[in-house]
Short mmCIF file of C-alpha atoms in Angstrom, two decimals:
data_model
loop_
_atom_site.label_atom_id
_atom_site.label_comp_id
_atom_site.label_asym_id
_atom_site.label_seq_id
_atom_site.Cartn_x
_atom_site.Cartn_y
_atom_site.Cartn_z
CA MET A 6 0.00 0.00 0.00
CA THR A 7 1.35 3.44 -0.97
CA HIS A 8 0.57 6.50 1.14
CA ALA A 9 0.35 10.12 0.04
CA ILE A 10 -0.55 13.64 1.17
CA CYS A 11 -1.75 16.74 -0.65
CA LEU A 12 0.84 19.52 -0.36
CA LEU A 13 -0.76 21.79 -2.96
CA SER A 14 -3.58 24.28 -2.41
CA VAL A 15 -6.10 21.95 -4.04
CA ILE A 16 -5.92 18.88 -6.28
CA PRO A 17 -8.75 17.84 -8.62
CA VAL A 18 -9.82 14.21 -8.32
CA ARG A 19 -11.14 12.85 -11.63
CA GLU A 20 -13.60 10.09 -12.43
CA THR A 21 -11.31 8.61 -15.09
CA ILE A 22 -7.76 8.98 -16.39
CA SER A 23 -7.99 12.30 -18.19
CA HIS A 24 -7.78 16.01 -17.41
CA ARG A 25 -11.04 16.28 -19.37
CA SER A 26 -12.76 13.77 -17.13
CA GLU A 27 -15.40 14.90 -14.63
CA MET A 28 -14.01 16.23 -11.36
CA VAL A 29 -15.74 14.18 -8.66
CA THR A 30 -14.12 15.86 -5.65
CA GLN A 31 -10.99 17.70 -4.53
CA LEU A 32 -8.12 17.16 -2.12
CA LEU A 33 -7.23 20.16 0.03
CA PHE A 34 -3.81 20.89 1.53
CA GLY A 35 -2.86 18.44 4.26
CA GLU A 36 -5.36 15.71 3.38
CA LEU A 37 -4.25 12.09 3.22
CA CYS A 38 -4.97 9.38 0.69
CA LEU A 39 -4.03 5.81 -0.18
CA ILE A 40 -2.92 4.81 -3.67
CA ASP A 41 -4.75 1.69 -4.84
CA ASP A 42 -3.59 1.59 -8.45
CA GLN A 43 -1.62 3.49 -11.07
CA TYR A 44 -1.69 3.81 -14.82
CA GLN A 45 0.83 5.82 -16.84
CA ASP A 46 0.93 9.31 -15.24
CA TRP A 47 -2.07 8.75 -12.93
CA TYR A 48 -2.78 7.34 -9.48
CA LYS A 49 -6.08 5.84 -8.43
CA ILE A 50 -6.56 7.10 -4.89
CA ARG A 51 -8.84 6.50 -1.91
CA ILE A 52 -9.22 9.59 0.28
CA GLN A 53 -8.56 8.77 3.93
CA PHE A 54 -11.39 10.60 5.69
CA ASP A 55 -14.31 9.56 3.44
CA ASN A 56 -12.99 6.64 1.32
CA TYR A 57 -13.94 8.51 -1.88
CA GLU A 58 -12.13 7.17 -4.94
CA GLY A 59 -10.84 8.78 -8.10
CA TRP A 60 -7.80 9.52 -10.23
CA VAL A 61 -5.16 12.23 -9.76
CA GLU A 62 -2.09 13.09 -11.74
CA LYS A 63 1.00 11.50 -10.17
CA LYS A 64 3.10 14.66 -10.04
CA GLN A 65 0.45 16.46 -7.96
CA LEU A 66 0.71 14.11 -4.97
CA HIS A 67 3.49 13.90 -2.36
CA LEU A 68 4.34 10.34 -1.31
CA ILE A 69 5.01 9.64 2.38
CA ASP A 70 5.89 6.47 4.28
CA GLU A 71 3.43 4.52 6.39
CA LYS A 72 4.94 5.79 9.65
CA MET A 73 4.38 9.44 8.70
CA TYR A 74 0.89 8.63 7.37
CA ASN A 75 -0.14 7.01 10.66
CA LYS A 76 1.45 9.78 12.70
CA ILE A 77 -0.69 12.37 10.90
CA LEU A 78 -3.78 10.15 10.95
CA ASN A 79 -3.55 9.52 14.70
CA GLN A 80 -2.65 13.02 15.88
CA SER A 81 -4.73 13.90 18.92
CA VAL A 82 -5.58 17.44 17.77
CA LYS A 83 -6.75 18.24 14.24
CA THR A 84 -5.98 21.73 12.94
CA TYR A 85 -7.95 23.45 10.15
CA VAL A 86 -7.46 26.74 8.36
CA ASN A 87 -10.34 29.06 9.31
CA ALA A 88 -9.69 31.91 6.88
CA PRO A 89 -10.80 31.90 3.21
CA VAL A 90 -7.12 32.08 2.17
CA ALA A 91 -3.91 31.89 4.22
CA PHE A 92 -0.34 30.86 3.42
CA VAL A 93 2.12 28.16 4.42
CA ARG A 94 5.80 28.68 3.77
CA SER A 95 8.82 26.42 3.40
CA LYS A 96 12.34 26.88 2.03
CA ASN A 97 10.90 26.02 -1.39
CA GLY A 98 8.37 28.83 -1.41
CA GLU A 99 4.89 29.88 -0.37
CA ILE A 100 1.60 28.08 -0.97
CA PRO A 101 -1.91 29.49 -0.47
CA VAL A 102 -4.09 27.24 1.69
CA LEU A 103 -7.86 27.47 1.67
CA LEU A 104 -10.64 27.39 4.23
CA GLY A 105 -11.01 23.87 5.63
CA SER A 106 -7.48 22.76 4.73
CA SER A 107 -5.59 20.64 7.25
CA LEU A 108 -2.35 21.59 8.98
CA PRO A 109 -0.83 18.19 9.80
CA LEU A 110 1.18 17.86 13.03
CA PHE A 111 0.82 21.61 13.59
CA ASP A 112 2.52 22.96 16.70
CA THR A 113 3.43 26.53 17.67
CA GLY A 114 3.22 27.94 14.17
CA LYS A 115 4.97 25.16 12.23
CA PHE A 116 4.83 21.54 11.12
CA LYS A 117 7.19 19.07 9.44
CA ILE A 118 6.47 16.64 6.60
CA GLY A 119 9.46 14.42 5.84
CA ASN A 120 12.48 16.71 5.85
CA GLU A 121 10.54 19.83 4.96
CA ILE A 122 9.54 22.33 7.64
CA TRP A 123 6.49 24.52 7.01
CA THR A 124 5.44 27.66 8.86
CA PHE A 125 1.94 29.09 9.12
CA GLU A 126 0.73 32.47 10.30
CA GLY A 127 -3.00 32.92 10.09
CA GLY A 128 -6.31 31.68 11.43
CA GLU A 129 -6.57 28.11 12.61
CA ASP A 130 -9.10 26.08 14.56
CA TYR A 131 -8.78 22.99 16.76
CA PRO A 132 -12.00 20.95 16.98
CA CYS A 133 -10.92 18.48 19.68
CA SER A 134 -14.45 17.09 19.98
CA LYS A 135 -17.80 17.34 18.22
CA GLN A 136 -18.86 20.97 18.28
CA THR A 137 -22.24 22.65 18.74
CA PRO A 138 -24.85 23.08 15.97
CA GLU A 139 -24.25 26.83 16.19
CA ARG A 140 -20.61 26.20 15.27
CA LEU A 141 -21.77 24.38 12.13
CA SER A 142 -23.66 27.51 11.14
CA PHE A 143 -20.61 29.66 11.92
CA TRP A 144 -18.40 27.67 9.55
CA ALA A 145 -21.03 27.48 6.81
CA LEU A 146 -21.47 31.24 6.74
CA LYS A 147 -17.77 31.62 5.88
CA TYR A 148 -18.53 30.12 2.45
CA VAL A 149 -21.32 32.57 1.53
CA LYS A 150 -20.90 33.88 -2.05
CA SER A 151 -18.50 31.07 -2.98
CA PRO A 152 -19.31 30.01 -6.56
CA TYR A 153 -20.92 26.64 -7.23
CA LEU A 154 -18.53 24.06 -8.69
CA TRP A 155 -19.41 20.41 -9.24
CA GLY A 156 -16.94 18.37 -7.17
CA GLY A 157 -15.55 21.49 -5.49
CA ARG A 158 -14.61 21.79 -1.81
CA SER A 159 -13.07 25.26 -1.55
CA PRO A 160 -14.20 28.91 -1.24
CA PHE A 161 -13.25 29.31 -4.91
CA GLY A 162 -15.74 26.65 -5.97
CA ILE A 163 -17.87 24.21 -3.97
CA ASP A 164 -20.91 22.00 -4.42
CA CYS A 165 -23.78 21.40 -2.00
CA SER A 166 -22.54 18.14 -0.47
CA GLY A 167 -18.95 19.41 -0.38
CA LEU A 168 -20.11 22.40 1.65
CA VAL A 169 -21.93 20.19 4.15
CA GLN A 170 -19.07 17.69 4.36
CA ASN A 171 -16.46 20.41 4.96
CA VAL A 172 -18.50 22.19 7.62
CA PHE A 173 -19.23 18.99 9.56
CA ARG A 174 -15.63 17.80 9.27
CA MET A 175 -14.31 21.04 10.80
CA CYS A 176 -16.71 20.46 13.68
CA GLY A 177 -15.53 16.91 14.38
CA TYR A 178 -18.02 14.88 12.31
CA SER A 179 -17.25 12.48 9.45
CA LEU A 180 -19.76 12.54 6.58
CA PRO A 181 -19.82 10.82 3.16
CA ARG A 182 -19.05 12.93 0.11
CA ASP A 183 -22.39 12.71 -1.74
CA SER A 184 -25.78 14.04 -0.59
CA GLU A 185 -27.52 10.71 -1.29
CA LYS A 186 -25.20 8.97 1.18
CA GLN A 187 -25.38 11.82 3.69
CA ALA A 188 -29.16 11.39 3.74
CA GLU A 189 -28.74 7.87 5.16
CA LEU A 190 -27.31 9.26 8.42
CA GLY A 191 -28.97 10.75 11.48
CA GLN A 192 -32.43 11.02 13.00
CA VAL A 193 -35.47 11.87 10.88
CA ILE A 194 -37.23 15.14 11.74
CA ASN A 195 -40.81 15.02 10.55
CA PHE A 196 -41.73 18.69 10.19
CA ILE A 197 -39.82 21.80 9.14
CA GLU A 198 -41.27 23.55 12.21
CA GLU A 199 -39.24 21.10 14.34
CA ALA A 200 -35.94 21.80 12.55
CA LYS A 201 -33.04 23.18 14.60
CA ILE A 202 -29.82 24.94 13.66
CA GLY A 203 -27.41 22.38 12.22
CA ASP A 204 -30.06 20.03 10.81
CA LEU A 205 -29.56 18.84 7.24
CA LEU A 206 -32.29 19.38 4.65
CA PHE A 207 -32.38 17.10 1.62
CA PHE A 208 -34.13 17.67 -1.71
CA ASP A 209 -35.06 15.34 -4.55
CA ASN A 210 -35.63 15.53 -8.28
CA SER A 211 -38.68 14.52 -10.29
CA GLU A 212 -37.58 10.88 -10.08
CA GLY A 213 -37.41 10.96 -6.27
CA LYS A 214 -33.61 10.82 -6.07
CA ILE A 215 -31.80 12.94 -3.47
CA THR A 216 -29.81 15.51 -5.45
CA HIS A 217 -29.31 18.47 -3.10
CA VAL A 218 -28.54 19.23 0.54
CA GLY A 219 -28.27 22.30 2.72
CA LEU A 220 -27.87 23.33 6.35
CA PHE A 221 -30.67 24.81 8.44
CA VAL A 222 -29.43 28.01 10.11
CA GLY A 223 -32.61 29.06 11.96
CA ASN A 224 -35.27 31.71 11.26
CA ASN A 225 -36.72 29.55 8.45
CA GLN A 226 -33.48 29.87 6.48
CA ILE A 227 -31.12 27.45 4.78
CA ILE A 228 -27.54 27.88 3.59
CA HIS A 229 -26.72 25.84 0.50
CA ALA A 230 -24.70 25.85 -2.72
CA SER A 231 -26.87 26.59 -5.75
CA GLY A 232 -25.20 28.86 -8.28
CA GLU A 233 -23.33 30.19 -5.28
CA VAL A 234 -23.36 29.53 -1.55
CA ARG A 235 -26.42 31.48 -0.47
CA ILE A 236 -29.03 31.84 2.25
CA ASP A 237 -32.64 31.29 1.21
CA LYS A 238 -36.02 30.85 2.86
CA ILE A 239 -37.19 27.31 3.58
CA ASP A 240 -40.67 25.92 4.34
CA HIS A 241 -42.47 22.58 4.15
CA GLN A 242 -42.53 22.79 0.35
CA GLY A 243 -38.87 23.56 -0.20
CA ILE A 244 -36.40 26.37 -0.88
CA PHE A 245 -37.89 29.67 -1.96
CA ASN A 246 -35.44 31.74 -3.99
CA GLU A 247 -36.44 35.40 -3.69
CA THR A 248 -34.15 36.36 -6.58
CA ILE A 249 -36.27 34.42 -9.05
CA GLY A 250 -39.47 34.60 -6.99
CA ALA A 251 -40.06 30.86 -7.09
CA TYR A 252 -39.26 27.56 -5.38
CA SER A 253 -35.96 26.12 -6.59
CA HIS A 254 -35.83 22.78 -4.70
CA GLN A 255 -38.47 20.40 -3.34
CA LEU A 256 -37.98 19.32 0.29
CA ARG A 257 -37.76 15.56 0.77
CA LEU A 258 -36.13 14.87 4.13
CA ILE A 259 -34.82 16.50 7.31
CA LYS A 260 -32.06 14.79 9.32
CA ARG A 261 -30.42 15.63 12.65
CA LEU A 262 -26.82 14.51 13.12
CA THR A 263 -25.84 16.54 16.16
#
């Protein structure tokens, strides 16, 4: 088994072996993965925290040994970047890191991967345990106005399930990557009037398939990624988009994970 870490701002993960292939998700700085296969200039990877699979270009990943992989995986305190953009620096230069990125083995402003020492000066957060529903809302609001991007997980482009996954991860929860799988978790809430901050709202298409998810933030409002990360009104029927003066998504399910 080969182990690797993302030491770039963001790496696209493709469905198949081609730069033209659909981007199914992204790796952010500091995230770990396992390499299950390789073909020519590509690795087939399995992302550590959600087991999502896809293909990345070999030269974009940084290989590490199993000892370093396990040391990062088992660190007692996880550290996440809490600013839209910050910077890490090493002797080889400076790299922008994005909201939700990991700072592996971070301690007193620096961390070491292999023989390379990195420094970081900026906002960071340490979710040592599962945080409050209000904290979920706090993190989600940091993504407001981020453009929608299928497969995206950053402030420069994010999709609905990527937004939810990132926010919950920074609060100590592990969620699947796709909304359909996220909908299998948690306790069912029967009525929108019973929803609380931090609950997940799921929406289906005309065929009854879950295709969209957002986070309830109170006051009959939802934050979700649709065109951009935005706050809209929500009721028993679905999401009402005041910009277009119509319902944009049909409510199917409410789940409580906290």
